[in-house]
mmCIF file of C-alpha atoms in Angstrom:
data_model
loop_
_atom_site.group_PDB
_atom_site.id
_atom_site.type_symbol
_atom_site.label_atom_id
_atom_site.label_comp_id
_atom_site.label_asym_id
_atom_site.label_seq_id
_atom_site.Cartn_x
_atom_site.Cartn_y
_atom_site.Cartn_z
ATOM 1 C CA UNK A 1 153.182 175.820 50.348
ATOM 2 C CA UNK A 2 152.982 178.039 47.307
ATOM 3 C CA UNK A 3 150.328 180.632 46.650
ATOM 4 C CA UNK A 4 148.703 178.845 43.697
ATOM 5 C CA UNK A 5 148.576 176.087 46.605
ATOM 6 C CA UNK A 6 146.688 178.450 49.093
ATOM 7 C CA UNK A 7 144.826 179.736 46.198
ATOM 8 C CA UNK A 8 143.455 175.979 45.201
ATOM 9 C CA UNK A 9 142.865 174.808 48.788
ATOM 10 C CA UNK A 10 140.325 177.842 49.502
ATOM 11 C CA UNK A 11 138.872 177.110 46.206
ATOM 12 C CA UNK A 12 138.204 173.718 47.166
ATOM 13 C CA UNK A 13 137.740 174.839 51.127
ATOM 14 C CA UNK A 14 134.332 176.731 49.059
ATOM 15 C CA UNK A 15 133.287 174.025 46.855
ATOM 16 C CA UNK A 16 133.517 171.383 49.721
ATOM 17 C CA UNK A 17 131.461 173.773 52.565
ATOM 18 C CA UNK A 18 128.712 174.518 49.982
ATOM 19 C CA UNK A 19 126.914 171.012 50.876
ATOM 20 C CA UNK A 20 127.416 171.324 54.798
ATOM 21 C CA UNK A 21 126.215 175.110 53.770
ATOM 22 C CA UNK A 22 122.806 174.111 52.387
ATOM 23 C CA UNK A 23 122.043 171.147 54.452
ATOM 24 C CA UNK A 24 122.350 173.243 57.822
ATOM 25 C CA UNK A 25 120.043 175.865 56.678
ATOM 26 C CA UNK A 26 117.454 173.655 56.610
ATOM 27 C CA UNK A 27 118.518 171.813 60.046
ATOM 28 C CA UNK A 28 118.577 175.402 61.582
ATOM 29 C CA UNK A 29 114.839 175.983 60.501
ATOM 30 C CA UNK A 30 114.039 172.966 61.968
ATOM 31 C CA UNK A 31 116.354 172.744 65.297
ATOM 32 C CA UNK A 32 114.518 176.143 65.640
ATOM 33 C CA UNK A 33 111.063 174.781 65.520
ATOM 34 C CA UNK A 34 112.192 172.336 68.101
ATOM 35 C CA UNK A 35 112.470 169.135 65.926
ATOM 36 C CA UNK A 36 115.747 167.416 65.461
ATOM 37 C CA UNK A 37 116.010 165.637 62.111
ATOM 38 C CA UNK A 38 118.704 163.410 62.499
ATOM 39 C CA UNK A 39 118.125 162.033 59.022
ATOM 40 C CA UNK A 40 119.444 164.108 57.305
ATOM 41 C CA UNK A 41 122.303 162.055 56.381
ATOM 42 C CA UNK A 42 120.364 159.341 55.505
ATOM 43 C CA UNK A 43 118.125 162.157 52.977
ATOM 44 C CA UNK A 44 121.594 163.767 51.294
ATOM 45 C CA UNK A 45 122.421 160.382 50.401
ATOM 46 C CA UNK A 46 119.299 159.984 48.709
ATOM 47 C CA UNK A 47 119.678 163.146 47.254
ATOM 48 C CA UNK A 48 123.233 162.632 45.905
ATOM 49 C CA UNK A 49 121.671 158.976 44.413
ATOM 50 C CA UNK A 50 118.925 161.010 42.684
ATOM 51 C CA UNK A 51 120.940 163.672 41.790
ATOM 52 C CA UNK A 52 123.171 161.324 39.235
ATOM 53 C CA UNK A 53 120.646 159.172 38.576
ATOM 54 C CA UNK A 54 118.410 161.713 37.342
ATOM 55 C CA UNK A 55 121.162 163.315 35.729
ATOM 56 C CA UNK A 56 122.829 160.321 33.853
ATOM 57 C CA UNK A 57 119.339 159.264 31.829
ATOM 58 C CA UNK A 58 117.938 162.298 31.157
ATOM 59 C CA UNK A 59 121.227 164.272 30.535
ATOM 60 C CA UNK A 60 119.160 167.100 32.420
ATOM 61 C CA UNK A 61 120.647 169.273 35.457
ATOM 62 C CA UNK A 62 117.504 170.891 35.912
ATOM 63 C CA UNK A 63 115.339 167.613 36.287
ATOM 64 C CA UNK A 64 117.946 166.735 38.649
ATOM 65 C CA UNK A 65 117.261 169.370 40.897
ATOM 66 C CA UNK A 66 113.813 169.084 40.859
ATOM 67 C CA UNK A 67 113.426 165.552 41.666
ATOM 68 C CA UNK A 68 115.737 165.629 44.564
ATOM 69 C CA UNK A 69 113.378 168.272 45.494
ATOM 70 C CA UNK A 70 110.550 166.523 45.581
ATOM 71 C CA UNK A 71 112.111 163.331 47.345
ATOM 72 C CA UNK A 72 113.971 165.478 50.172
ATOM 73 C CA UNK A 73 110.209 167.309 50.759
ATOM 74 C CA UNK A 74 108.505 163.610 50.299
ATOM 75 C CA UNK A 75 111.327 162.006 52.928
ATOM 76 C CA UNK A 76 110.619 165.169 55.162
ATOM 77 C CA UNK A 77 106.825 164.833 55.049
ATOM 78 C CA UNK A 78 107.628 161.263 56.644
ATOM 79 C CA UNK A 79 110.152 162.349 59.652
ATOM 80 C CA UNK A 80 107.781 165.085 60.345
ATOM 81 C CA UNK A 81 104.698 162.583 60.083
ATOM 82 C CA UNK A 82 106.909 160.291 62.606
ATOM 83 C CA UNK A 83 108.248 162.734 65.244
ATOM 84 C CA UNK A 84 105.375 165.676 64.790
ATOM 85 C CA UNK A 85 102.317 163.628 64.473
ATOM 86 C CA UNK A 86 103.764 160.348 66.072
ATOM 87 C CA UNK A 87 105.942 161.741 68.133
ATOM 88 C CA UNK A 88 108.587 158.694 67.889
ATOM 89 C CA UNK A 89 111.994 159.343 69.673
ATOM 90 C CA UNK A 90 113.232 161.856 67.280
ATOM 91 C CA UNK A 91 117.064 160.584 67.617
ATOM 92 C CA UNK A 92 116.034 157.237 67.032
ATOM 93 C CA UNK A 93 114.001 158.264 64.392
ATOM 94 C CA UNK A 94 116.640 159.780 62.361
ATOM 95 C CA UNK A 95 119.314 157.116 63.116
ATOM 96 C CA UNK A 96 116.639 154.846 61.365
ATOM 97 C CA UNK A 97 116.071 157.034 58.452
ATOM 98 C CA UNK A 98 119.997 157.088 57.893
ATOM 99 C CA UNK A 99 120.466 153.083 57.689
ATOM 100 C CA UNK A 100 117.289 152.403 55.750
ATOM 101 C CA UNK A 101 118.499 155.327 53.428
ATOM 102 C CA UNK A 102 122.050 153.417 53.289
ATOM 103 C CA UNK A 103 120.655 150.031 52.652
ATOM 104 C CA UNK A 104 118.537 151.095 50.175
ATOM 105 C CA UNK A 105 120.479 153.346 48.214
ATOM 106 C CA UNK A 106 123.217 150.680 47.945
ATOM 107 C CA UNK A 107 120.704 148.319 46.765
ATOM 108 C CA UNK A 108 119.368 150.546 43.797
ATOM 109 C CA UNK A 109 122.599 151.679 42.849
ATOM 110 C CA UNK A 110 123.901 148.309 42.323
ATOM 111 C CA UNK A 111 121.384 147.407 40.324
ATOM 112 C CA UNK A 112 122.182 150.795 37.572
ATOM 113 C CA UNK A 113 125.679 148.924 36.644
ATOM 114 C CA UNK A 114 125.648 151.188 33.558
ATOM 115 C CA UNK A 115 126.527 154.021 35.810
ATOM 116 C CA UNK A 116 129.461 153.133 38.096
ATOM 117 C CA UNK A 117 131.698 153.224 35.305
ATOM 118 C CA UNK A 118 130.441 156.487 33.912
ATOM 119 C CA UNK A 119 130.707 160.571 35.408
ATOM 120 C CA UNK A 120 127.693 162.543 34.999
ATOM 121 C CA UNK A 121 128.186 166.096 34.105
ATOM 122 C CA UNK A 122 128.655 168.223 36.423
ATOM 123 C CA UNK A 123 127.455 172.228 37.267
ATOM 124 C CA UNK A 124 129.743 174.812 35.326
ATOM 125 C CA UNK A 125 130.814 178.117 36.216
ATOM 126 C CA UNK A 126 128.354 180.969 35.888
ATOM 127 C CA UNK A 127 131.080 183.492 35.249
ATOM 128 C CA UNK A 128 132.943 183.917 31.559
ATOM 129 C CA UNK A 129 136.213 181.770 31.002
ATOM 130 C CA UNK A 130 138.070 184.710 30.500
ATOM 131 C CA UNK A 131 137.150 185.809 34.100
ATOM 132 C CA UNK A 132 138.762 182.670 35.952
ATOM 133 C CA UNK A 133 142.138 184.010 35.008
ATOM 134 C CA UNK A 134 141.817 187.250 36.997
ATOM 135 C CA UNK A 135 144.616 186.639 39.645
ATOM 136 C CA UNK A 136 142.840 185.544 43.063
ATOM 137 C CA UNK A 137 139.339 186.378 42.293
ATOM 138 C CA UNK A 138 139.418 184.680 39.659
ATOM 139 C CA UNK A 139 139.866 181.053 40.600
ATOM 140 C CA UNK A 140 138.811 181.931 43.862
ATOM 141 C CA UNK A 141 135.015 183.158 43.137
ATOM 142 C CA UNK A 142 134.318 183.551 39.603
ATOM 143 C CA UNK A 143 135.586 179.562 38.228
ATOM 144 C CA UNK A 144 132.780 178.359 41.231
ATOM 145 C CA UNK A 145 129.562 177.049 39.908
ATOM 146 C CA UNK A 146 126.197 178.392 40.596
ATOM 147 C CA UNK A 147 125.809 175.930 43.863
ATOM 148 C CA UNK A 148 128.269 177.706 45.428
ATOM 149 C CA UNK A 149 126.760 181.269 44.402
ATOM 150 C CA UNK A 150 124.113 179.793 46.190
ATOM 151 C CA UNK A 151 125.531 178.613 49.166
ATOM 152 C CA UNK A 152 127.918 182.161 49.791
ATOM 153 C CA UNK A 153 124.032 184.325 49.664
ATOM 154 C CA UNK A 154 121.869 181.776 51.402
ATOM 155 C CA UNK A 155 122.506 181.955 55.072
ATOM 156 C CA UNK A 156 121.948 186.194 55.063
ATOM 157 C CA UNK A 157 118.741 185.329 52.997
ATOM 158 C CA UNK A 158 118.095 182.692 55.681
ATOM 159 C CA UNK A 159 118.743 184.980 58.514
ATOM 160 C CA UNK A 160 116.784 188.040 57.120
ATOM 161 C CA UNK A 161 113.744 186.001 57.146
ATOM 162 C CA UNK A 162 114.343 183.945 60.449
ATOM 163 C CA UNK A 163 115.036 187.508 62.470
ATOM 164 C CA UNK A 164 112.842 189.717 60.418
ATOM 165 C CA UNK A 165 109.557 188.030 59.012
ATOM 166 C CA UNK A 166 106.452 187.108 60.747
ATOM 167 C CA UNK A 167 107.145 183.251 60.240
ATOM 168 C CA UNK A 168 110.392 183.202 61.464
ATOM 169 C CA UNK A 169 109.255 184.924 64.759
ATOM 170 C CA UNK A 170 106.379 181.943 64.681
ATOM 171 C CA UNK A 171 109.277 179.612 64.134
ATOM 172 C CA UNK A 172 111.368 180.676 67.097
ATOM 173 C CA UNK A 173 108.212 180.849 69.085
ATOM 174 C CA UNK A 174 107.274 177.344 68.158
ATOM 175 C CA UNK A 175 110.805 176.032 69.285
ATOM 176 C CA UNK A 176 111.145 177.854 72.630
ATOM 177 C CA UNK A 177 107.438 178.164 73.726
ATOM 178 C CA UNK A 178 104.775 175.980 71.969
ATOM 179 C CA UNK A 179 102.221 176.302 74.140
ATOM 180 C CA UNK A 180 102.114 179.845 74.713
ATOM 181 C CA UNK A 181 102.988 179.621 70.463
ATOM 182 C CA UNK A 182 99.304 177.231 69.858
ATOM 183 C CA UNK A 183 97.626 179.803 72.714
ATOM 184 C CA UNK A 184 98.266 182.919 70.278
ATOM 185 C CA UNK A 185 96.512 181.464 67.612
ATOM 186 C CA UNK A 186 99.729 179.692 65.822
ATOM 187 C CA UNK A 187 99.548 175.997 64.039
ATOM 188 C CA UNK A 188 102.518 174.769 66.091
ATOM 189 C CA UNK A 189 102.441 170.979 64.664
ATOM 190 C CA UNK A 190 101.458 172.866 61.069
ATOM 191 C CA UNK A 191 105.179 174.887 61.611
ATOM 192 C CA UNK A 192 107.064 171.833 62.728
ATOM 193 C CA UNK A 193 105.970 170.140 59.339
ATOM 194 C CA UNK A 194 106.848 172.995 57.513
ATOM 195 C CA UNK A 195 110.268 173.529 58.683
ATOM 196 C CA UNK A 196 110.906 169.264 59.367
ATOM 197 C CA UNK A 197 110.036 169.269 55.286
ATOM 198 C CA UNK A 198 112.075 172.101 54.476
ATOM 199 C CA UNK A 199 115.186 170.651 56.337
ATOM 200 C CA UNK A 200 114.258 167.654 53.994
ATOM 201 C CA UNK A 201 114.916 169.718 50.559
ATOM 202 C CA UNK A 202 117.772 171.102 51.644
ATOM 203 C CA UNK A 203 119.516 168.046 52.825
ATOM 204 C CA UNK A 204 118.471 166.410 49.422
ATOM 205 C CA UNK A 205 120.235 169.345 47.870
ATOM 206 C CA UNK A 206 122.913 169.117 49.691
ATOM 207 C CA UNK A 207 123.374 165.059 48.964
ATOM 208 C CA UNK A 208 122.672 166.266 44.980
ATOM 209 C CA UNK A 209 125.222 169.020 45.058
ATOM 210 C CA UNK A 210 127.853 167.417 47.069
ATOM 211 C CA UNK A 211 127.728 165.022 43.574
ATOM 212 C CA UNK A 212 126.914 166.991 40.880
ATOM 213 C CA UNK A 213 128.773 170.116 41.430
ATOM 214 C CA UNK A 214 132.009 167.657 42.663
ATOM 215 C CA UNK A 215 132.599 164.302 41.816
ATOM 216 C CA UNK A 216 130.105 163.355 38.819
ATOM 217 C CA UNK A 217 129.260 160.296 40.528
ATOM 218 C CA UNK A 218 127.846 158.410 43.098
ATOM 219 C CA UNK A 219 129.761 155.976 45.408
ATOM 220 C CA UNK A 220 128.295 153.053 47.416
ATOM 221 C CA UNK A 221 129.113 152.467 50.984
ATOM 222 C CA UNK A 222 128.810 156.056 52.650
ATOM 223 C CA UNK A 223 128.891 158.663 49.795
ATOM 224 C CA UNK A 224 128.402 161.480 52.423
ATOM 225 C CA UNK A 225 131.012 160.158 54.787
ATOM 226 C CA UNK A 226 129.070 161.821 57.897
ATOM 227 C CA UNK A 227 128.707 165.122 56.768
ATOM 228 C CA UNK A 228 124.801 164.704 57.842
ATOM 229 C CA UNK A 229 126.837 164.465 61.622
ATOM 230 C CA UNK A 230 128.880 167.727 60.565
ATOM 231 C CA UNK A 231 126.338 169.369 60.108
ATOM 232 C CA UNK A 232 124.505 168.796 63.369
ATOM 233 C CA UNK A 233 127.413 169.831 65.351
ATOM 234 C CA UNK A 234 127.887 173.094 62.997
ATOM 235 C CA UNK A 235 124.468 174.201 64.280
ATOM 236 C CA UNK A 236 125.304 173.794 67.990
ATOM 237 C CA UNK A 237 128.642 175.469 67.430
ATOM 238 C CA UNK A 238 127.003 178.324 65.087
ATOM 239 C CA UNK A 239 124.278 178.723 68.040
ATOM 240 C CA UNK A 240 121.414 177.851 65.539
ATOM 241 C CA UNK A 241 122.123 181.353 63.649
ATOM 242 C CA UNK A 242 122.391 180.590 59.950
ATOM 243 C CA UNK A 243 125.816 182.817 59.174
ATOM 244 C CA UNK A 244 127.724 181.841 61.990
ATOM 245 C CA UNK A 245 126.635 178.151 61.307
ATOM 246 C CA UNK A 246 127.531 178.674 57.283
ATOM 247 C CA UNK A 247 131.103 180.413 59.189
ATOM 248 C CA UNK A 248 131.564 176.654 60.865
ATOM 249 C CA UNK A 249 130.529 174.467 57.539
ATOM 250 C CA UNK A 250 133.240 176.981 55.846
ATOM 251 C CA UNK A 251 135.732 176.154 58.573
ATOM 252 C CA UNK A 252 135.085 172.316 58.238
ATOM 253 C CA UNK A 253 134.919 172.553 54.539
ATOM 254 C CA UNK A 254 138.580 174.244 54.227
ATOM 255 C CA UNK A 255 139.695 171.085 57.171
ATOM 256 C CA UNK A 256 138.325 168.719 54.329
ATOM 257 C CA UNK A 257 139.705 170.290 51.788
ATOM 258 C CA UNK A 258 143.139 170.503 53.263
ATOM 259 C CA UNK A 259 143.331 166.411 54.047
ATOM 260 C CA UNK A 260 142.803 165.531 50.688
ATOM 261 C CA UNK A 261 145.378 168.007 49.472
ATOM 262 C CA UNK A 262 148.236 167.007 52.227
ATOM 263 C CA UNK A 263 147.705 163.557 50.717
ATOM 264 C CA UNK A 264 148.054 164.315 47.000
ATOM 265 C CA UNK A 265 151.668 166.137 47.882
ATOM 266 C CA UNK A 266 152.536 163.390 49.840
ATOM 267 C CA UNK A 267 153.198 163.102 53.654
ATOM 268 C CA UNK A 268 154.501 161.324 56.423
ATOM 269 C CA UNK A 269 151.521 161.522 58.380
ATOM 270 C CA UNK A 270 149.232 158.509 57.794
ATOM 271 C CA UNK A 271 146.454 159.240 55.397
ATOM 272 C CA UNK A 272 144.416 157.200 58.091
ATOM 273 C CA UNK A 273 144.835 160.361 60.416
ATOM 274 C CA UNK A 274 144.351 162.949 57.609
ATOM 275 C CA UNK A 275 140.785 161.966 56.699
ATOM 276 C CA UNK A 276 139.915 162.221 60.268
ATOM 277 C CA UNK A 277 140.637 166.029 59.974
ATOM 278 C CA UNK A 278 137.522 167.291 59.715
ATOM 279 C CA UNK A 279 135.664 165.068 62.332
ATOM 280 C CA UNK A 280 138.695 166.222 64.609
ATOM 281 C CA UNK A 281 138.007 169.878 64.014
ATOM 282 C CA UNK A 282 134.539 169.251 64.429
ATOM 283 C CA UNK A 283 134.772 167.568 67.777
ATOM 284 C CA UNK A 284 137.128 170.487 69.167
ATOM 285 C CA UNK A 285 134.857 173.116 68.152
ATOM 286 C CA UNK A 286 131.865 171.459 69.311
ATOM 287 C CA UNK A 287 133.784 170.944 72.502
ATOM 288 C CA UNK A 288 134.692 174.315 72.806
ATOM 289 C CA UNK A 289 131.861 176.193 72.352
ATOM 290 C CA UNK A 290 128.767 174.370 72.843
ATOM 291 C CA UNK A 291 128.506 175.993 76.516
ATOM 292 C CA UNK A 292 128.050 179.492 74.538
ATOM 293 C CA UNK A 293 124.948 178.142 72.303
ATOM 294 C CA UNK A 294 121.526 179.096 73.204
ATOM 295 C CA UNK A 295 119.402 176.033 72.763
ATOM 296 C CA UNK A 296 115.753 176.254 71.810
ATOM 297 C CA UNK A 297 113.905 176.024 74.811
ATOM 298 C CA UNK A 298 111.911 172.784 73.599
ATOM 299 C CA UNK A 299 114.737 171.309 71.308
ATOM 300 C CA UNK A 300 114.368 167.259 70.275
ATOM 301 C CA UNK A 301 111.265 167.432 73.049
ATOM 302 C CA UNK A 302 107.640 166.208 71.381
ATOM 303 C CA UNK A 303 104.665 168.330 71.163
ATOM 304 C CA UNK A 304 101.248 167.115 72.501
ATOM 305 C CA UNK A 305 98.711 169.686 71.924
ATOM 306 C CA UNK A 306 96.705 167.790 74.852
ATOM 307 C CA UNK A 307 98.885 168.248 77.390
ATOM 308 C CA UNK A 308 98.363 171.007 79.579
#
């Protein structure tokens, strides 16, 4: 493998994580609270749908981002009203999210024929042309869009205020002890909804970026391809700590990456057993170090305030 090789497969290896990035800093938020929204791959699908919908008839990036803003935090108000207020089965409430949002995505794309056969634009580099020649840093960092800007500062941004703001402490309090959480004075089912809805926006981000800063399209049938599932197992692996986790979605970005690139040189591997890289490396990991994760003390467990 040459260096320009290497130097093109980490490129990707970025581009690729910076969906699994933003989607799992919302699950983390949530996980913490004690809610697990399984639905998030049924939301990034909806947000990759929007995404180039929004973006092929109004020509607008910008819109685009906002509406799949608004439907990820709309989609997240219902899962929290489900499994908060409800308090449904919270796994079988996200496994139904993620067909209805298959089913019906499918549907409305078919019926916007105008747009399988065209590529909406997609987001451009932030940095100067002249600055993607610089060797290594060059394609590496300064040719990546804004998304992935985005996704490289998030997690320490995410951290600072999960270990070192007054909500974040009410978060973590929420997730491990919600009793003792509601007995200090806290909104516990008010925090669940806030962090179920902001897992929402960021896996409608995630669904919108994974198109618009990639592919310039949409594709029926499982756009995401499981990455909601990725994600999940990146926050067990990353103990529910938002820069180890973003360290995991790197790791299973750069396995993506590499699959798609051992195919286009040509192999005598089956392509079959290429795409099932990343699921492979996710398994292992999630194998290997799920025994050192600390899980929150009330994780996927429902809150009744009325219970003693």
């Amino acid at each position: 493998m040459s260096f320009d090789m290497i130097i093109d497969w980490l490129q990707a290896a970025l581009r690729w994580s910076v969906p699994l990035v933003l989607v799992a800093i919302g699950e983390i938020y949530a996980e913490r609270s004690g809610v697990i929204n399984m639905g998030i791959e049924g939301i990034m699908l909806c947000g990759a749908l929007s995404g180039i919908a929004v973006g092929f008839y109004t020509g607008s990036l910008a819109l685009a981002l906002l509406i799949t803003i608004i439907l990820g935090a709309i989609l997240g108000v219902g899962i929290a009203y489900l499994t908060v207020s409800r308090r449904t089965n919270q796994v079988v409430t996200g496994l139904m999210v993620n067909m209805l949002a298959t089913g019906a995505t499918d549907m409305i794309f078919s019926m916007m024929s105008e747009t399988r056969q065209s590529r909406v634009a997609t987001f451009s580099p932030i940095f100067p042309e002249n600055m993607h020649s610089i060797p290594v840093l060059g394609p590496l960092l300064f040719s990546q869009p804004a998304s992935t800007w985005f996704a490289l500062i998030l997690p320490f941004f995410a951290g600072l205020i999960l270990y070192k703001t007054k909500w974040g402490l009410n978060v973590r309090a929420v997730g491990d002890n919600p009793k003792a959480a509601a007995t200090a004075g806290l909104s516990v089912i008010g925090i669940k909804y806030q962090t179920v809805i902001l897992s929402g926006i960021f896996a409608a981000l995630g669904g919108c970026v994974l198109t618009l800063a990639e592919v310039g399209y949409f594709s029926a049938g499982g756009m995401t391809g499981g990455r909601g599932f990725i994600v999940m197992a990146a926050c067990v692996v990353g103990g529910w700590d938002p820069i180890r986790t973003a360290l995991v979605c790197l790791t299973f970005g750069a396995a993506d990456a590499a699959q798609l690139r051992i195919q286009a040189v040509g192999s005598a591997v089956p392509y079959q057993f290429l795409q099932m890289l990343p699921y492979i490396v996710t398994i292992a990991a999630l194998a290997a170090m799920v025994k050192h994760s600390r899980v929150p003390k009330t994780w996927g467990a429902a809150y009744n305030p009325k219970e003693v």
